[in-house]
Amino acid sequence: MSDTISFSDFERVDIRVGTIVEASEFPEARKPAYKLTIDFGPEIGIKKSSAQITVHYDADRLVGRQVLGVVNFPPRQIGPVRSEVLTLGFADEAGEIVLAATERPVPNGARLC
């Protein structure tokens, strides 16, 4: 079991929904990954991310898909890409990432509550 956190700790993690507007191969990454450009709506804007999701997803089919991301972590430099958000997902039985997403479309920038 994981450590217990307070509700205020949870509230500090800013998880928003955004729509992928660009997805491309990321050959410079150590592990197979895509470079993603995600629209998080007018308040957050367009952000870049790197995601190791190449097993379950094709780059050309990711455009238009809504995903969840943590938008208040500091940016990380991943090779030549500055990842500005953490795109969220879950590992399947083989350890490959399945994207976390909403059941239905919601406005870009909507916050997880």
Coordinates of C-alpha atoms in Angstrom, one line a residue:
M1 CA 0.0 0.0 0.0
S2 CA 1.2 3.5 -0.8
D3 CA 1.8 6.3 1.7
T4 CA -1.3 8.3 2.8
I5 CA -1.5 11.9 1.6
S6 CA -3.9 14.6 2.6
F7 CA -6.6 15.9 0.3
S8 CA -4.7 19.2 0.1
D9 CA -1.7 17.3 -1.2
F10 CA -3.8 15.9 -4.0
E11 CA -5.2 19.3 -4.8
R12 CA -1.7 20.6 -5.5
V13 CA -1.4 18.2 -8.4
D14 CA -2.9 20.0 -11.4
I15 CA -4.3 17.3 -13.7
R16 CA -6.0 18.6 -16.9
V17 CA -7.4 17.2 -20.1
G18 CA -6.0 18.2 -23.4
T19 CA -6.2 17.3 -27.1
I20 CA -3.2 16.0 -29.0
V21 CA -2.7 18.3 -32.0
E22 CA 0.6 16.8 -33.2
A23 CA 2.4 13.5 -32.6
S24 CA 5.6 12.4 -34.2
E25 CA 8.4 9.9 -33.8
F26 CA 11.1 10.7 -31.2
P27 CA 14.1 8.8 -32.6
E28 CA 16.5 10.5 -30.1
A29 CA 14.8 9.0 -27.1
R30 CA 16.5 6.2 -25.2
K31 CA 13.3 4.1 -25.3
P32 CA 10.8 4.3 -28.1
A33 CA 8.6 7.3 -27.6
Y34 CA 6.6 10.0 -29.4
K35 CA 6.8 13.8 -29.2
L36 CA 3.4 15.2 -28.4
T37 CA 1.9 18.7 -28.8
I38 CA -1.2 19.0 -26.6
D39 CA -3.8 21.8 -26.5
F40 CA -4.8 22.3 -22.8
G41 CA -7.2 25.2 -23.7
P42 CA -6.9 29.0 -23.3
E43 CA -5.8 29.0 -19.6
I44 CA -2.9 26.5 -20.0
G45 CA -2.2 26.7 -23.7
I46 CA -0.3 24.4 -26.0
K47 CA 2.3 22.2 -24.3
K48 CA 4.9 19.7 -25.4
S49 CA 5.4 16.2 -23.9
S50 CA 7.2 13.0 -24.6
A51 CA 5.4 9.7 -24.1
Q52 CA 6.6 6.1 -24.3
I53 CA 3.4 4.8 -25.8
T54 CA 4.6 3.4 -29.1
V55 CA 3.4 -0.2 -28.5
H56 CA -0.3 0.6 -28.3
Y57 CA -0.6 3.7 -30.4
D58 CA 0.4 5.0 -33.9
A59 CA 1.5 8.6 -34.0
D60 CA -0.9 9.5 -36.9
R61 CA -3.9 8.1 -34.9
L62 CA -3.1 10.1 -31.8
V63 CA -4.0 13.5 -33.2
G64 CA -7.5 14.5 -32.0
R65 CA -7.3 12.2 -28.9
Q66 CA -7.9 13.7 -25.5
V67 CA -5.4 12.8 -22.8
L68 CA -4.8 13.6 -19.1
G69 CA -1.6 15.4 -18.1
V70 CA 0.0 16.9 -15.0
V71 CA 0.5 20.6 -16.0
N72 CA 2.3 21.9 -12.9
F73 CA 5.4 19.8 -12.8
P74 CA 8.6 21.7 -13.8
P75 CA 9.7 21.0 -17.4
R76 CA 12.2 18.2 -18.0
Q77 CA 14.7 18.1 -20.8
I78 CA 14.5 14.7 -22.5
G79 CA 17.2 14.7 -25.2
P80 CA 16.4 17.6 -27.5
V81 CA 12.8 17.9 -26.3
R82 CA 11.7 20.0 -23.4
S83 CA 8.7 18.1 -21.9
E84 CA 6.4 20.6 -20.3
V85 CA 3.7 18.2 -19.0
L86 CA 3.5 14.6 -17.8
T87 CA 1.1 12.7 -20.0
L88 CA -0.6 10.1 -17.8
G89 CA -1.2 6.4 -18.4
F90 CA -1.2 3.0 -16.8
A91 CA 1.1 0.1 -17.4
D92 CA -0.6 -3.0 -18.8
E93 CA 0.4 -6.6 -17.9
A94 CA 3.5 -6.4 -20.1
G95 CA 4.5 -3.0 -18.7
E96 CA 3.5 -1.0 -21.8
I97 CA 1.7 2.3 -21.3
V98 CA -2.1 2.7 -21.9
L99 CA -3.1 6.4 -21.9
A100 CA -5.4 7.7 -19.2
A101 CA -8.3 9.5 -20.8
T102 CA -11.9 10.7 -20.2
E103 CA -14.9 8.6 -21.0
R104 CA -16.5 11.4 -23.1
P105 CA -15.1 14.6 -24.6
V106 CA -14.7 17.5 -22.2
P107 CA -13.4 21.0 -22.8
N108 CA -9.6 21.3 -23.1
G109 CA -8.1 22.5 -19.9
A110 CA -10.8 20.9 -17.7
R111 CA -9.3 20.0 -14.3
L112 CA -9.6 16.6 -12.7
C113 CA -11.8 17.0 -9.6

